[in-house]
Amino acid sequence: MINGAHVILYSRDAAADRAFLRDVLGYAYVDAGEGWLVFRLPPAEAAVHPADSPAHELYLMCDDITATFAELTAKGVEFTEPVTDAGWGVKTTLRLPGGGDLGLYQPRHATAHDL
């Protein structure tokens, strides 16, 4: 049976984004060979939203977005949008060194990752 999920982030600078996940976010990892780091992610959940065309997004979740924003800013992380109230939570977007964006939010809804 399915026992996990594997997220792939495509990047213009994979080495820089791997270093970000390792050094800035502090994610534990294994080296799958030749520097291909595979990171242990925090508990996760998946949701399916209606849309006119299929797409995928990745959001990191936190308990206190104000504190997390300040901590990451102090580590030199660039945010591409301010912290805003989205109703279902408070969110922002951070820029990866390779140019990609990751959502970050503090949910106000019930979460499934502790089930």
Coordinates of N, CA, C and O in Angstrom, one line a residue:
M1 N 0.8 -1.2 0.0 CA 0.0 0.0 0.0 C 0.9 1.2 0.0 O 2.0 1.2 0.4
I2 N 0.3 2.4 -0.4 CA 1.1 3.6 -0.4 C 1.5 4.0 1.0 O 0.7 4.0 1.9
N3 N 2.8 4.4 1.2 CA 3.3 4.7 2.5 C 3.9 6.0 2.6 O 4.6 6.4 3.6
G4 N 3.8 6.9 1.6 CA 4.4 8.2 1.6 C 4.1 8.9 0.3 O 3.5 8.4 -0.6
A5 N 4.7 10.1 0.3 CA 4.6 11.0 -0.9 C 6.0 11.6 -1.1 O 6.7 11.9 -0.2
H6 N 6.3 11.8 -2.4 CA 7.6 12.4 -2.7 C 7.3 13.7 -3.5 O 6.7 13.6 -4.6
V7 N 7.8 14.8 -3.0 CA 7.6 16.1 -3.6 C 8.8 16.4 -4.4 O 9.9 16.3 -3.9
I8 N 8.7 16.9 -5.7 CA 9.8 17.3 -6.5 C 9.7 18.8 -6.8 O 8.6 19.3 -7.2
L9 N 10.7 19.6 -6.5 CA 10.8 21.0 -6.8 C 11.8 21.1 -7.9 O 12.9 20.7 -7.8
Y10 N 11.3 21.7 -9.0 CA 12.2 21.9 -10.2 C 12.8 23.3 -10.0 O 12.1 24.2 -9.6
S11 N 14.1 23.4 -10.3 CA 14.8 24.7 -9.9 C 15.9 25.0 -11.0 O 16.5 24.1 -11.6
R12 N 16.1 26.3 -11.2 CA 17.2 26.8 -12.0 C 18.5 26.6 -11.3 O 19.6 26.6 -12.0
D13 N 18.5 26.5 -10.0 CA 19.7 26.3 -9.2 C 19.5 25.3 -8.1 O 19.3 25.7 -7.0
A14 N 19.5 24.0 -8.5 CA 19.1 23.0 -7.5 C 20.1 22.9 -6.3 O 19.6 22.7 -5.2
A15 N 21.4 23.2 -6.6 CA 22.3 23.1 -5.5 C 22.0 24.2 -4.4 O 22.0 24.0 -3.2
A16 N 21.6 25.4 -4.9 CA 21.3 26.5 -4.0 C 20.0 26.2 -3.2 O 19.9 26.4 -2.0
D17 N 19.0 25.6 -3.9 CA 17.8 25.3 -3.2 C 17.9 24.1 -2.2 O 17.3 24.1 -1.2
R18 N 18.8 23.1 -2.6 CA 19.1 22.1 -1.6 C 19.8 22.6 -0.4 O 19.5 22.3 0.8
A19 N 20.7 23.6 -0.6 CA 21.4 24.2 0.6 C 20.4 25.0 1.4 O 20.5 25.0 2.6
F20 N 19.4 25.6 0.8 CA 18.4 26.4 1.5 C 17.6 25.4 2.4 O 17.4 25.7 3.6
L21 N 17.1 24.3 1.8 CA 16.3 23.4 2.6 C 17.2 22.8 3.7 O 16.7 22.6 4.8
R22 N 18.4 22.5 3.5 CA 19.3 21.9 4.5 C 19.7 22.9 5.5 O 19.6 22.7 6.7
D23 N 20.2 24.1 5.1 CA 20.9 25.1 6.0 C 19.9 26.1 6.6 O 20.1 26.5 7.8
V24 N 19.0 26.6 5.8 CA 18.1 27.6 6.3 C 16.9 27.0 7.0 O 16.5 27.4 8.1
L25 N 16.2 26.0 6.4 CA 15.0 25.4 7.0 C 15.4 24.3 7.9 O 14.6 23.9 8.8
G26 N 16.6 23.8 7.8 CA 17.1 22.8 8.8 C 16.5 21.4 8.6 O 16.5 20.6 9.5
Y27 N 16.1 21.1 7.4 CA 15.5 19.8 7.1 C 16.5 18.7 7.1 O 17.6 18.8 6.5
A28 N 16.3 17.6 7.8 CA 17.1 16.4 7.7 C 17.1 15.8 6.3 O 16.1 16.0 5.6
Y29 N 18.1 15.1 6.0 CA 18.2 14.6 4.6 C 19.0 13.3 4.5 O 19.8 13.0 5.4
V30 N 18.9 12.6 3.4 CA 19.8 11.6 3.0 C 20.4 11.9 1.7 O 19.7 12.7 0.9
D31 N 21.6 11.5 1.4 CA 22.2 11.7 0.1 C 21.9 10.4 -0.7 O 22.3 9.3 -0.4
A32 N 21.0 10.6 -1.7 CA 20.6 9.4 -2.6 C 21.7 9.1 -3.6 O 21.5 8.1 -4.3
G33 N 22.8 9.8 -3.6 CA 23.9 9.5 -4.5 C 24.3 10.8 -5.3 O 23.4 11.5 -5.8
E34 N 25.6 11.0 -5.4 CA 26.1 12.1 -6.2 C 25.5 13.5 -5.8 O 25.3 14.3 -6.7
G35 N 25.2 13.7 -4.5 CA 24.7 15.0 -4.1 C 23.2 15.2 -4.2 O 22.7 16.3 -4.0
W36 N 22.5 14.2 -4.6 CA 21.0 14.3 -4.8 C 20.5 14.1 -3.4 O 20.2 13.0 -2.9
L37 N 20.2 15.3 -2.7 CA 19.7 15.2 -1.3 C 18.2 15.0 -1.4 O 17.5 15.7 -2.2
V38 N 17.7 14.1 -0.5 CA 16.3 13.9 -0.4 C 15.9 14.3 1.1 O 16.5 13.7 2.0
F39 N 15.0 15.2 1.3 CA 14.7 15.8 2.5 C 13.5 15.2 3.2 O 12.5 14.9 2.6
R40 N 13.6 15.1 4.5 CA 12.5 14.7 5.4 C 11.7 15.9 5.5 O 12.2 17.0 6.0
L41 N 10.4 15.9 5.2 CA 9.5 17.1 5.3 C 8.7 16.9 6.6 O 8.6 15.8 7.2
P42 N 8.2 18.1 7.0 CA 7.3 18.0 8.2 C 6.1 17.2 7.8 O 5.8 16.9 6.7
P43 N 5.2 16.9 8.8 CA 4.0 16.2 8.5 C 3.2 16.9 7.4 O 3.3 18.2 7.4
A44 N 2.5 16.2 6.6 CA 1.9 16.8 5.4 C 0.4 16.4 5.3 O 0.0 15.5 6.0
E45 N -0.3 17.2 4.5 CA -1.7 16.8 4.2 C -1.9 17.3 2.8 O -1.1 18.0 2.2
A46 N -2.9 16.8 2.2 CA -3.3 17.2 0.8 C -4.7 17.6 0.7 O -5.6 17.1 1.4
A47 N -5.0 18.6 -0.1 CA -6.3 19.0 -0.4 C -6.6 19.1 -1.9 O -5.6 19.3 -2.6
V48 N -7.8 19.0 -2.3 CA -8.1 19.1 -3.7 C -9.1 20.3 -3.8 O -10.2 20.3 -3.2
H49 N -8.7 21.3 -4.6 CA -9.5 22.5 -4.9 C -10.1 22.5 -6.3 O -9.4 22.0 -7.2
P50 N -11.2 23.0 -6.5 CA -11.8 23.1 -7.9 C -10.9 24.1 -8.7 O -10.5 25.1 -8.1
A51 N -10.8 23.9 -10.0 CA -10.0 24.8 -10.8 C -10.4 24.5 -12.3 O -10.8 23.4 -12.6
D52 N -10.2 25.5 -13.1 CA -10.5 25.4 -14.6 C -9.4 24.5 -15.2 O -9.7 23.9 -16.3
S53 N -8.2 24.6 -14.7 CA -7.1 23.8 -15.3 C -6.3 23.2 -14.2 O -6.0 23.9 -13.1
P54 N -5.8 22.0 -14.3 CA -5.1 21.3 -13.2 C -3.8 22.1 -12.9 O -3.1 22.6 -13.8
A55 N -3.4 22.1 -11.7 CA -2.2 22.7 -11.2 C -1.8 22.2 -9.9 O -2.7 21.6 -9.2
H56 N -0.6 22.4 -9.4 CA -0.2 21.9 -8.1 C 0.5 23.1 -7.4 O 1.2 23.9 -8.0
E57 N 0.4 23.2 -6.1 CA 1.1 24.2 -5.3 C 1.7 23.5 -4.1 O 1.1 22.5 -3.6
L58 N 2.7 24.0 -3.5 CA 3.3 23.6 -2.3 C 3.3 24.7 -1.3 O 3.9 25.8 -1.6
Y59 N 2.7 24.5 -0.1 CA 2.7 25.5 1.0 C 3.4 24.8 2.2 O 3.0 23.7 2.5
L60 N 4.3 25.5 2.8 CA 4.8 25.1 4.1 C 3.8 25.7 5.2 O 3.2 26.7 4.9
M61 N 3.6 25.0 6.3 CA 2.7 25.4 7.3 C 3.5 25.7 8.6 O 4.5 25.2 8.8
C62 N 2.9 26.7 9.3 CA 3.6 27.1 10.6 C 2.5 27.4 11.6 O 1.3 27.6 11.3
D63 N 2.9 27.4 12.9 CA 2.0 27.7 14.0 C 1.9 29.2 14.3 O 0.9 29.7 14.8
D64 N 2.9 30.0 13.9 CA 3.0 31.4 14.2 C 3.7 32.1 13.0 O 4.9 32.1 13.0
I65 N 2.9 32.6 12.1 CA 3.5 33.2 10.9 C 4.3 34.4 11.1 O 5.4 34.6 10.5
T66 N 4.0 35.2 12.1 CA 4.7 36.4 12.5 C 6.1 36.0 12.9 O 7.1 36.6 12.5
A67 N 6.2 35.1 13.8 CA 7.5 34.6 14.3 C 8.3 33.9 13.2 O 9.5 34.1 13.1
T68 N 7.7 33.1 12.4 CA 8.4 32.4 11.4 C 8.9 33.3 10.3 O 10.0 33.2 9.9
F69 N 8.1 34.3 9.9 CA 8.5 35.4 9.0 C 9.7 36.1 9.5 O 10.7 36.3 8.8
A70 N 9.7 36.5 10.8 CA 10.8 37.2 11.4 C 12.1 36.3 11.4 O 13.2 36.8 11.1
E71 N 11.9 35.0 11.8 CA 13.1 34.1 11.9 C 13.7 33.9 10.5 O 14.9 34.0 10.4
L72 N 12.9 33.7 9.5 CA 13.4 33.5 8.2 C 14.0 34.7 7.6 O 15.0 34.7 6.9
T73 N 13.4 35.9 7.8 CA 13.9 37.2 7.3 C 15.3 37.4 7.9 O 16.2 37.8 7.2
A74 N 15.5 37.1 9.2 CA 16.8 37.2 9.9 C 17.8 36.3 9.3 O 19.0 36.6 9.3
K75 N 17.4 35.2 8.6 CA 18.3 34.3 7.9 C 18.5 34.7 6.5 O 19.2 34.0 5.7
G76 N 18.0 35.8 6.1 CA 18.2 36.3 4.7 C 17.2 35.8 3.7 O 17.4 36.1 2.5
V77 N 16.1 35.2 4.1 CA 15.1 34.7 3.2 C 14.3 35.9 2.6 O 13.9 36.8 3.4
E78 N 14.1 35.9 1.3 CA 13.3 37.0 0.6 C 11.9 36.5 0.5 O 11.6 35.4 0.1
F79 N 11.0 37.4 0.9 CA 9.6 37.2 0.7 C 9.1 38.0 -0.4 O 9.4 39.2 -0.6
T80 N 8.2 37.4 -1.3 CA 7.8 38.1 -2.5 C 6.4 38.7 -2.3 O 5.9 39.3 -3.3
E81 N 5.8 38.4 -1.2 CA 4.5 39.1 -0.9 C 4.4 39.3 0.6 O 5.0 38.5 1.4
P82 N 3.7 40.3 1.0 CA 3.5 40.5 2.5 C 2.6 39.5 3.1 O 1.9 38.8 2.4
V83 N 2.7 39.4 4.4 CA 1.7 38.5 5.1 C 0.3 39.1 5.0 O 0.1 40.3 5.2
T84 N -0.6 38.3 4.5 CA -1.9 38.7 4.3 C -2.9 37.7 4.9 O -2.7 36.5 5.0
D85 N -4.1 38.2 5.2 CA -5.2 37.4 5.7 C -6.0 36.8 4.5 O -6.5 37.6 3.7
A86 N -6.0 35.5 4.4 CA -6.7 34.9 3.3 C -8.1 34.3 3.8 O -8.7 33.5 3.1
G87 N -8.5 34.6 5.0 CA -9.7 34.0 5.6 C -9.4 32.6 6.2 O -9.6 32.4 7.4
W88 N -9.0 31.7 5.4 CA -8.7 30.3 5.8 C -7.4 30.2 6.6 O -7.1 29.2 7.2
G89 N -6.6 31.3 6.5 CA -5.3 31.4 7.2 C -4.6 32.7 6.9 O -5.2 33.5 6.1
V90 N -3.4 32.8 7.4 CA -2.6 34.0 7.1 C -1.4 33.4 6.3 O -0.8 32.5 6.7
K91 N -1.1 34.1 5.2 CA -0.2 33.5 4.2 C 0.8 34.6 3.7 O 0.6 35.8 3.8
T92 N 1.9 34.0 3.2 CA 2.9 34.8 2.5 C 3.6 33.9 1.5 O 3.2 32.7 1.4
T93 N 4.5 34.4 0.7 CA 5.3 33.6 -0.2 C 6.8 33.9 -0.1 O 7.1 35.1 0.0
L94 N 7.6 32.9 0.0 CA 9.0 33.1 0.0 C 9.7 32.7 -1.3 O 9.2 31.8 -2.0
R95 N 10.8 33.3 -1.5 CA 11.6 33.0 -2.8 C 12.7 32.1 -2.5 O 13.5 32.3 -1.6
L96 N 12.8 31.0 -3.2 CA 13.9 30.1 -3.1 C 15.1 30.6 -3.9 O 14.9 31.4 -4.8
P97 N 16.3 30.3 -3.5 CA 17.5 30.8 -4.2 C 17.5 30.5 -5.7 O 18.0 31.3 -6.5
G98 N 16.9 29.4 -6.1 CA 16.8 29.0 -7.5 C 15.7 29.7 -8.3 O 15.5 29.5 -9.5
G99 N 15.0 30.6 -7.6 CA 14.0 31.5 -8.3 C 12.6 31.0 -8.1 O 11.7 31.8 -8.5
G100 N 12.3 29.9 -7.6 CA 11.0 29.4 -7.4 C 10.4 30.0 -6.1 O 11.1 30.6 -5.3
D101 N 9.1 29.9 -6.0 CA 8.4 30.4 -4.8 C 7.7 29.3 -4.1 O 7.3 28.3 -4.6
L102 N 7.7 29.4 -2.7 CA 7.0 28.5 -1.9 C 6.0 29.3 -1.0 O 6.3 30.4 -0.5
G103 N 4.8 28.8 -0.9 CA 3.8 29.4 0.0 C 4.1 29.1 1.4 O 4.7 28.0 1.7
L104 N 3.8 29.9 2.3 CA 3.9 29.7 3.8 C 2.6 30.2 4.4 O 2.2 31.3 4.1
Y105 N 2.0 29.4 5.2 CA 0.8 29.9 5.9 C 0.6 29.3 7.3 O 1.1 28.2 7.6
Q106 N -0.2 30.0 8.0 CA -0.6 29.6 9.4 C -2.1 29.3 9.2 O -2.9 30.3 9.0
P107 N -2.5 28.1 9.2 CA -3.9 27.7 9.0 C -4.9 28.2 10.1 O -4.4 28.2 11.3
R108 N -6.1 28.5 9.7 CA -7.1 28.7 10.7 C -8.1 27.6 10.7 O -9.0 27.5 11.5
H109 N -8.0 26.7 9.7 CA -8.9 25.5 9.6 C -8.3 24.3 10.3 O -7.1 24.3 10.7
A110 N -9.2 23.3 10.5 CA -8.7 22.1 11.1 C -7.6 21.5 10.2 O -7.7 21.6 8.9
T111 N -6.6 20.9 10.7 CA -5.5 20.3 9.9 C -5.6 18.8 10.1 O -6.0 18.2 11.1
A112 N -5.1 18.1 9.1 CA -5.1 16.6 9.0 C -3.8 16.0 9.3 O -3.7 14.8 9.5
H113 N -2.7 16.8 9.4 CA -1.4 16.2 9.5 C -1.1 15.5 10.8 O -0.1 14.8 11.0
D114 N -1.9 15.7 11.9 CA -1.7 15.0 13.1 C -2.6 13.7 13.3 O -2.6 13.1 14.4
L115 N -3.4 13.4 12.3 CA -4.3 12.2 12.4 C -3.5 10.9 12.5 O -2.5 10.8 12.0

